[in-house]
PDB file of C-alpha atoms in Angstrom:
ATOM      1  CA  GLU A   1     110.532 118.048 108.295  1.00 95.00           C
ATOM      2  CA  VAL A   2     110.503 116.154 105.177  1.00 96.00           C
ATOM      3  CA  GLN A   3     108.739 117.633 102.445  1.00 97.00           C
ATOM      4  CA  LEU A   4     108.555 116.938  98.551  1.00 98.00           C
ATOM      5  CA  GLN A   5     106.880 119.133  96.010  1.00 98.00           C
ATOM      6  CA  GLU A   6     106.022 117.988  92.199  1.00 98.00           C
ATOM      7  CA  SER A   7     105.872 120.716  89.424  1.00 98.00           C
ATOM      8  CA  GLY A   8     105.587 120.295  85.749  1.00 96.00           C
ATOM      9  CA  PRO A   9     103.193 120.921  83.151  1.00 96.00           C
ATOM     10  CA  GLY A  10      99.431 119.897  83.664  1.00 95.00           C
ATOM     11  CA  LEU A  11      98.677 119.413  80.054  1.00 98.00           C
ATOM     12  CA  VAL A  12     101.110 117.717  77.450  1.00 98.00           C
ATOM     13  CA  LYS A  13     100.216 116.516  73.488  1.00 98.00           C
ATOM     14  CA  PRO A  14     100.430 112.913  72.496  1.00 97.00           C
ATOM     15  CA  SER A  15     103.606 111.796  71.415  1.00 97.00           C
ATOM     16  CA  GLN A  16     105.538 114.347  73.290  1.00 98.00           C
ATOM     17  CA  SER A  17     107.683 114.002  76.677  1.00 98.00           C
ATOM     18  CA  LEU A  18     106.519 114.633  79.689  1.00 98.00           C
ATOM     19  CA  SER A  19     108.619 116.115  82.338  1.00 98.00           C
ATOM     20  CA  LEU A  20     108.174 116.612  86.125  1.00 98.00           C
ATOM     21  CA  THR A  21     110.404 117.974  88.943  1.00 98.00           C
ATOM     22  CA  CYS A  22     110.189 116.634  92.770  1.00 98.00           C
ATOM     23  CA  SER A  23     111.839 119.223  94.964  1.00 98.00           C
ATOM     24  CA  VAL A  24     112.738 117.809  98.263  1.00 98.00           C
ATOM     25  CA  THR A  25     113.525 119.632 101.373  1.00 98.00           C
ATOM     26  CA  GLY A  26     114.179 118.708 104.975  1.00 97.00           C
ATOM     27  CA  TYR A  27     116.380 115.489 103.850  1.00 97.00           C
ATOM     28  CA  SER A  28     119.035 114.790 101.426  1.00 97.00           C
ATOM     29  CA  ILE A  29     118.482 112.757  98.484  1.00 97.00           C
ATOM     30  CA  THR A  30     121.857 111.208  98.760  1.00 97.00           C
ATOM     31  CA  SER A  31     120.009 109.185 101.411  1.00 95.00           C
ATOM     32  CA  ASN A  32     117.255 107.004 100.766  1.00 95.00           C
ATOM     33  CA  TYR A  33     115.587 105.740  97.551  1.00 97.00           C
ATOM     34  CA  TRP A  34     113.325 108.054  95.867  1.00 98.00           C
ATOM     35  CA  GLY A  35     110.091 107.336  93.248  1.00 98.00           C
ATOM     36  CA  TRP A  36     107.745 107.970  91.190  1.00 98.00           C
ATOM     37  CA  ILE A  37     104.294 106.723  91.571  1.00 98.00           C
ATOM     38  CA  ARG A  38     101.011 107.293  89.226  1.00 98.00           C
ATOM     39  CA  LYS A  39      97.361 107.181  89.756  1.00 97.00           C
ATOM     40  CA  PHE A  40      95.145 106.740  86.846  1.00 97.00           C
ATOM     41  CA  PRO A  41      91.631 107.878  86.838  1.00 94.00           C
ATOM     42  CA  GLY A  42      89.507 105.131  88.601  1.00 89.00           C
ATOM     43  CA  ASN A  43      92.235 104.975  91.323  1.00 90.00           C
ATOM     44  CA  LYS A  44      94.707 102.175  89.786  1.00 95.00           C
ATOM     45  CA  MET A  45      98.304 102.891  90.972  1.00 97.00           C
ATOM     46  CA  GLU A  46     101.480 101.919  89.216  1.00 98.00           C
ATOM     47  CA  TRP A  47     104.860 102.412  90.414  1.00 98.00           C
ATOM     48  CA  MET A  48     107.170 103.765  88.022  1.00 98.00           C
ATOM     49  CA  GLY A  49     110.839 103.750  89.122  1.00 97.00           C
ATOM     50  CA  TYR A  50     113.303 105.215  91.425  1.00 96.00           C
ATOM     51  CA  ILE A  51     116.254 106.613  91.922  1.00 97.00           C
ATOM     52  CA  SER A  52     118.702 105.372  94.903  1.00 96.00           C
ATOM     53  CA  TYR A  53     120.874 107.444  96.969  1.00 96.00           C
ATOM     54  CA  SER A  54     123.854 106.796  94.949  1.00 96.00           C
ATOM     55  CA  GLY A  55     121.813 107.635  91.455  1.00 97.00           C
ATOM     56  CA  SER A  56     121.277 104.211  90.429  1.00 97.00           C
ATOM     57  CA  THR A  57     117.979 103.797  88.873  1.00 96.00           C
ATOM     58  CA  SER A  58     115.090 100.949  88.487  1.00 95.00           C
ATOM     59  CA  TYR A  59     112.031 101.172  86.170  1.00 97.00           C
ATOM     60  CA  ASN A  60     108.870  99.347  85.757  1.00 97.00           C
ATOM     61  CA  PRO A  61     109.637  97.206  82.912  1.00 96.00           C
ATOM     62  CA  SER A  62     105.661  98.365  81.726  1.00 96.00           C
ATOM     63  CA  LEU A  63     107.320 101.613  80.668  1.00 95.00           C
ATOM     64  CA  LYS A  64     109.944 100.049  78.560  1.00 77.00           C
ATOM     65  CA  SER A  65     112.386 102.453  77.366  1.00 89.00           C
ATOM     66  CA  ARG A  66     110.045 105.435  77.618  1.00 97.00           C
ATOM     67  CA  ILE A  67     110.979 106.481  81.346  1.00 98.00           C
ATOM     68  CA  SER A  68     113.923 107.996  82.817  1.00 98.00           C
ATOM     69  CA  ILE A  69     114.683 109.422  86.162  1.00 98.00           C
ATOM     70  CA  THR A  70     117.519 111.517  86.777  1.00 98.00           C
ATOM     71  CA  ARG A  71     118.521 114.250  89.863  1.00 98.00           C
ATOM     72  CA  ASP A  72     120.239 117.108  90.431  1.00 98.00           C
ATOM     73  CA  THR A  73     121.825 116.904  94.323  1.00 98.00           C
ATOM     74  CA  SER A  74     123.046 120.666  94.235  1.00 98.00           C
ATOM     75  CA  LYS A  75     119.398 121.256  93.923  1.00 98.00           C
ATOM     76  CA  ASN A  76     117.959 118.333  95.861  1.00 98.00           C
ATOM     77  CA  GLN A  77     115.942 117.575  93.286  1.00 98.00           C
ATOM     78  CA  PHE A  78     114.742 114.652  91.078  1.00 98.00           C
ATOM     79  CA  PHE A  79     113.185 114.499  87.862  1.00 98.00           C
ATOM     80  CA  LEU A  80     110.651 112.168  85.864  1.00 98.00           C
ATOM     81  CA  GLN A  81     110.766 112.076  81.866  1.00 98.00           C
ATOM     82  CA  LEU A  82     108.227 110.037  80.083  1.00 98.00           C
ATOM     83  CA  ASN A  83     108.583 109.850  76.186  1.00 98.00           C
ATOM     84  CA  SER A  84     106.155 108.940  73.498  1.00 97.00           C
ATOM     85  CA  VAL A  85     103.201 109.884  75.994  1.00 98.00           C
ATOM     86  CA  THR A  86      99.421 108.825  74.818  1.00 97.00           C
ATOM     87  CA  THR A  87      96.219 109.366  76.520  1.00 97.00           C
ATOM     88  CA  GLU A  88      96.687 106.379  78.672  1.00 97.00           C
ATOM     89  CA  ASP A  89      99.442 108.507  80.330  1.00 98.00           C
ATOM     90  CA  THR A  90      96.825 110.604  81.959  1.00 98.00           C
ATOM     91  CA  ALA A  91      97.007 110.383  85.371  1.00 98.00           C
ATOM     92  CA  THR A  92      97.951 112.230  88.826  1.00 97.00           C
ATOM     93  CA  TYR A  93     101.750 111.785  89.391  1.00 98.00           C
ATOM     94  CA  TYR A  94     103.453 111.415  92.760  1.00 98.00           C
ATOM     95  CA  CYS A  95     106.760 111.362  94.184  1.00 98.00           C
ATOM     96  CA  ALA A  96     107.828 109.907  97.220  1.00 98.00           C
ATOM     97  CA  ARG A  97     110.567 108.754  99.743  1.00 98.00           C
ATOM     98  CA  TRP A  98     111.478 105.037 100.346  1.00 95.00           C
ATOM     99  CA  ALA A  99     111.991 104.643 103.831  1.00 90.00           C
ATOM    100  CA  TYR A 100     114.734 102.438 105.538  1.00 84.00           C
ATOM    101  CA  GLY A 101     113.806  98.887 106.784  1.00 82.00           C
ATOM    102  CA  TYR A 102     111.840  98.360 103.652  1.00 87.00           C
ATOM    103  CA  LYS A 103     109.029  99.954 105.289  1.00 93.00           C
ATOM    104  CA  GLY A 104     107.338 101.660 102.305  1.00 95.00           C
ATOM    105  CA  PHE A 105     106.555 105.640 101.056  1.00 97.00           C
ATOM    106  CA  ASP A 106     106.770 107.185 104.053  1.00 96.00           C
ATOM    107  CA  TYR A 107     106.635 111.028 102.852  1.00 97.00           C
ATOM    108  CA  TRP A 108     104.681 111.950  99.287  1.00 98.00           C
ATOM    109  CA  GLY A 109     104.646 114.651  97.298  1.00 98.00           C
ATOM    110  CA  GLN A 110     101.022 116.317  96.851  1.00 97.00           C
ATOM    111  CA  GLY A 111     100.667 115.175  93.577  1.00 97.00           C
ATOM    112  CA  VAL A 112     100.514 116.602  90.014  1.00 97.00           C
ATOM    113  CA  MET A 113      97.856 116.049  87.827  1.00 97.00           C
ATOM    114  CA  VAL A 114      99.086 115.564  83.854  1.00 98.00           C
ATOM    115  CA  THR A 115      96.286 115.430  81.351  1.00 98.00           C
ATOM    116  CA  VAL A 116      97.939 113.917  78.066  1.00 98.00           C
ATOM    117  CA  SER A 117      95.445 115.637  75.079  1.00 97.00           C
ATOM    118  CA  SER A 118      95.950 117.226  71.788  1.00 95.00           C
TER     119      SER A 118
ATOM    120  CA  ASP B   1     104.463  90.809  87.956  1.00 96.00           C
ATOM    121  CA  ILE B   2     103.141  89.790  91.380  1.00 97.00           C
ATOM    122  CA  GLN B   3      99.212  90.570  91.009  1.00 98.00           C
ATOM    123  CA  MET B   4      97.821  91.916  94.303  1.00 98.00           C
ATOM    124  CA  THR B   5      93.849  91.141  94.302  1.00 98.00           C
ATOM    125  CA  GLN B   6      92.189  93.826  96.774  1.00 98.00           C
ATOM    126  CA  SER B   7      88.522  93.338  98.233  1.00 96.00           C
ATOM    127  CA  PRO B   8      86.121  94.745  98.503  1.00 97.00           C
ATOM    128  CA  SER B   9      86.524  97.339  96.264  1.00 96.00           C
ATOM    129  CA  SER B  10      84.153  99.801  98.205  1.00 95.00           C
ATOM    130  CA  ILE B  11      81.896  99.483 101.382  1.00 93.00           C
ATOM    131  CA  SER B  12      80.057 101.687 103.535  1.00 95.00           C
ATOM    132  CA  VAL B  13      80.618 101.013 107.248  1.00 94.00           C
ATOM    133  CA  SER B  14      78.871 102.314 110.415  1.00 96.00           C
ATOM    134  CA  LEU B  15      80.681 104.508 112.981  1.00 96.00           C
ATOM    135  CA  GLY B  16      82.005 102.122 115.674  1.00 96.00           C
ATOM    136  CA  ASP B  17      82.129  99.142 113.720  1.00 96.00           C
ATOM    137  CA  ARG B  18      84.937  96.796 112.740  1.00 95.00           C
ATOM    138  CA  PHE B  19      86.046  96.627 109.110  1.00 93.00           C
ATOM    139  CA  THR B  20      88.798  94.280 107.168  1.00 96.00           C
ATOM    140  CA  ILE B  21      90.399  94.753 103.818  1.00 97.00           C
ATOM    141  CA  THR B  22      92.250  92.109 102.090  1.00 98.00           C
ATOM    142  CA  CYS B  23      95.081  91.726  99.609  1.00 98.00           C
ATOM    143  CA  ARG B  24      95.959  88.257  98.176  1.00 98.00           C
ATOM    144  CA  ALA B  25      99.265  87.997  96.715  1.00 98.00           C
ATOM    145  CA  SER B  26      99.710  85.979  93.562  1.00 98.00           C
ATOM    146  CA  GLN B  27     103.234  84.962  94.471  1.00 97.00           C
ATOM    147  CA  ASP B  28     104.920  84.595  97.924  1.00 97.00           C
ATOM    148  CA  ILE B  29     105.647  88.284  99.044  1.00 97.00           C
ATOM    149  CA  GLY B  30     106.925  87.266 102.722  1.00 96.00           C
ATOM    150  CA  ASN B  31     105.857  90.345 104.752  1.00 97.00           C
ATOM    151  CA  TYR B  32     106.961  93.092 102.266  1.00 97.00           C
ATOM    152  CA  LEU B  33     103.697  94.781 102.443  1.00 98.00           C
ATOM    153  CA  SER B  34     102.581  98.166 103.241  1.00 98.00           C
ATOM    154  CA  TRP B  35      98.896  99.635 103.612  1.00 98.00           C
ATOM    155  CA  TYR B  36      98.078 103.321 102.730  1.00 98.00           C
ATOM    156  CA  GLN B  37      95.552 105.474 103.431  1.00 98.00           C
ATOM    157  CA  GLN B  38      94.459 108.309 100.709  1.00 97.00           C
ATOM    158  CA  LYS B  39      91.847 111.077 101.347  1.00 95.00           C
ATOM    159  CA  PRO B  40      90.376 113.203  98.441  1.00 90.00           C
ATOM    160  CA  GLU B  41      92.914 115.956  97.148  1.00 90.00           C
ATOM    161  CA  LYS B  42      95.755 114.495  99.656  1.00 94.00           C
ATOM    162  CA  SER B  43      98.505 112.292  99.139  1.00 95.00           C
ATOM    163  CA  PRO B  44      98.965 108.688 100.373  1.00 96.00           C
ATOM    164  CA  LYS B  45      99.625 108.188 103.901  1.00 97.00           C
ATOM    165  CA  LEU B  46     101.659 105.029 105.187  1.00 98.00           C
ATOM    166  CA  MET B  47      99.479 103.409 107.596  1.00 98.00           C
ATOM    167  CA  ILE B  48     101.454  99.708 108.163  1.00 98.00           C
ATOM    168  CA  TYR B  49     104.597  98.635 107.065  1.00 97.00           C
ATOM    169  CA  ARG B  50     106.070  95.052 106.400  1.00 97.00           C
ATOM    170  CA  ALA B  51     102.472  93.500 107.054  1.00 97.00           C
ATOM    171  CA  THR B  52     101.758  94.179 110.802  1.00 98.00           C
ATOM    172  CA  ASN B  53     103.861  97.064 112.200  1.00 97.00           C
ATOM    173  CA  LEU B  54     101.926 100.286 112.618  1.00 98.00           C
ATOM    174  CA  GLU B  55     103.442 103.342 111.518  1.00 96.00           C
ATOM    175  CA  ASP B  56     104.215 106.234 114.042  1.00 95.00           C
ATOM    176  CA  GLY B  57     101.380 108.217 114.657  1.00 96.00           C
ATOM    177  CA  VAL B  58      98.843 105.930 113.497  1.00 97.00           C
ATOM    178  CA  PRO B  59      96.008 105.160 115.651  1.00 97.00           C
ATOM    179  CA  SER B  60      96.027 101.972 117.421  1.00 97.00           C
ATOM    180  CA  ARG B  61      92.496 100.990 116.237  1.00 97.00           C
ATOM    181  CA  PHE B  62      94.254 100.329 112.807  1.00 98.00           C
ATOM    182  CA  SER B  63      96.058  96.517 112.577  1.00 98.00           C
ATOM    183  CA  GLY B  64      97.657  94.591 109.865  1.00 98.00           C
ATOM    184  CA  SER B  65      98.148  90.864 109.630  1.00 98.00           C
ATOM    185  CA  ARG B  66      98.944  87.944 107.596  1.00 98.00           C
ATOM    186  CA  SER B  67      97.609  84.640 106.835  1.00 97.00           C
ATOM    187  CA  GLY B  68      99.437  83.039 104.356  1.00 96.00           C
ATOM    188  CA  SER B  69      99.037  85.037 100.829  1.00 97.00           C
ATOM    189  CA  ASP B  70      96.385  87.099 102.428  1.00 98.00           C
ATOM    190  CA  TYR B  71      97.279  90.422 103.889  1.00 98.00           C
ATOM    191  CA  SER B  72      94.356  92.286 105.879  1.00 98.00           C
ATOM    192  CA  LEU B  73      94.275  95.641 107.176  1.00 98.00           C
ATOM    193  CA  THR B  74      91.617  95.964 110.186  1.00 97.00           C
ATOM    194  CA  ILE B  75      90.195  98.729 111.516  1.00 95.00           C
ATOM    195  CA  ASN B  76      88.420  98.561 115.013  1.00 93.00           C
ATOM    196  CA  SER B  77      85.810 101.095 116.159  1.00 93.00           C
ATOM    197  CA  LEU B  78      85.475 102.952 112.894  1.00 95.00           C
ATOM    198  CA  GLU B  79      85.783 106.737 113.347  1.00 95.00           C
ATOM    199  CA  SER B  80      84.518 109.322 110.831  1.00 94.00           C
ATOM    200  CA  GLU B  81      88.254 110.393 109.856  1.00 95.00           C
ATOM    201  CA  ASP B  82      88.956 106.891 108.403  1.00 96.00           C
ATOM    202  CA  THR B  83      86.974 107.582 105.194  1.00 95.00           C
ATOM    203  CA  GLY B  84      89.158 107.562 101.900  1.00 96.00           C
ATOM    204  CA  ILE B  85      90.908 105.056  99.843  1.00 97.00           C
ATOM    205  CA  TYR B  86      92.906 102.311 101.189  1.00 98.00           C
ATOM    206  CA  PHE B  87      95.490 100.418  99.381  1.00 96.00           C
ATOM    207  CA  CYS B  88      98.384  97.641  99.704  1.00 98.00           C
ATOM    208  CA  LEU B  89     101.548  97.920  98.187  1.00 98.00           C
ATOM    209  CA  GLN B  90     104.129  94.464  97.666  1.00 98.00           C
ATOM    210  CA  HIS B  91     107.537  95.459  97.613  1.00 96.00           C
ATOM    211  CA  LYS B  92     108.937  91.930  97.760  1.00 96.00           C
ATOM    212  CA  GLN B  93     109.914  92.067  93.950  1.00 95.00           C
ATOM    213  CA  TYR B  94     110.085  94.523  90.943  1.00 94.00           C
ATOM    214  CA  PRO B  95     108.102  96.012  89.868  1.00 97.00           C
ATOM    215  CA  PHE B  96     106.317  97.021  93.057  1.00 97.00           C
ATOM    216  CA  THR B  97     102.444  96.433  92.531  1.00 98.00           C
ATOM    217  CA  PHE B  98      99.804  98.030  94.138  1.00 98.00           C
ATOM    218  CA  GLY B  99      96.162  96.454  95.035  1.00 98.00           C
ATOM    219  CA  SER B 100      93.213  98.257  93.435  1.00 97.00           C
ATOM    220  CA  GLY B 101      92.111 100.016  96.229  1.00 97.00           C
ATOM    221  CA  THR B 102      88.871 100.073  98.656  1.00 97.00           C
ATOM    222  CA  LYS B 103      86.659 102.658  99.231  1.00 96.00           C
ATOM    223  CA  LEU B 104      85.593 103.188 102.519  1.00 96.00           C
ATOM    224  CA  GLU B 105      82.693 105.253 103.259  1.00 95.00           C
ATOM    225  CA  ILE B 106      80.828 105.920 106.521  1.00 92.00           C
ATOM    226  CA  LYS B 107      77.226 104.554 106.469  1.00 90.00           C
TER     227      LYS B 107
END
């Protein structure tokens, strides 16, 4: 069974970087696309970006140059780094697998709540 | 960016009733739309893909439809386990964008 699990600090100070790991089991990240999505307080959802099976990336322009998604295929993990965070980056962060056939995100992690506060 | 206008934002429905949620796309997205259910403290679950297709394992009381730029998720004969937040996602164009969510409660 495909499983995803996010990990990382739950508290980040303003202006610092947020770094999260998504560990995938049951499926290789060298197939499909793998995304990061966040849910803000109040339930607004935002697609942040993805890394593909080949390692190419695509990001939400709203995040401009603050975001980076990378991977370690040897550990079957992919990573999110978001720089220069503000309190507006407080959210629950999810990693998810993009299903073949333009179906949508078919497997999600449990999510990790990240608070940006001094 | 493509805006997805979702309605209603919340609703309370009686068991056994029929209920419909709608997302309206600001631009043409074809059938590149999926629907998700999220229960408290749980991750989202894919329910409908490409606007009208039921994901494996999803009860047949759920269905998706499209009329022009309006996309609907319908639940026939609501059951107690259907409570949660539902949202749509367009994946026709980057950046992918979500609807604002509908909170469904049982009356």
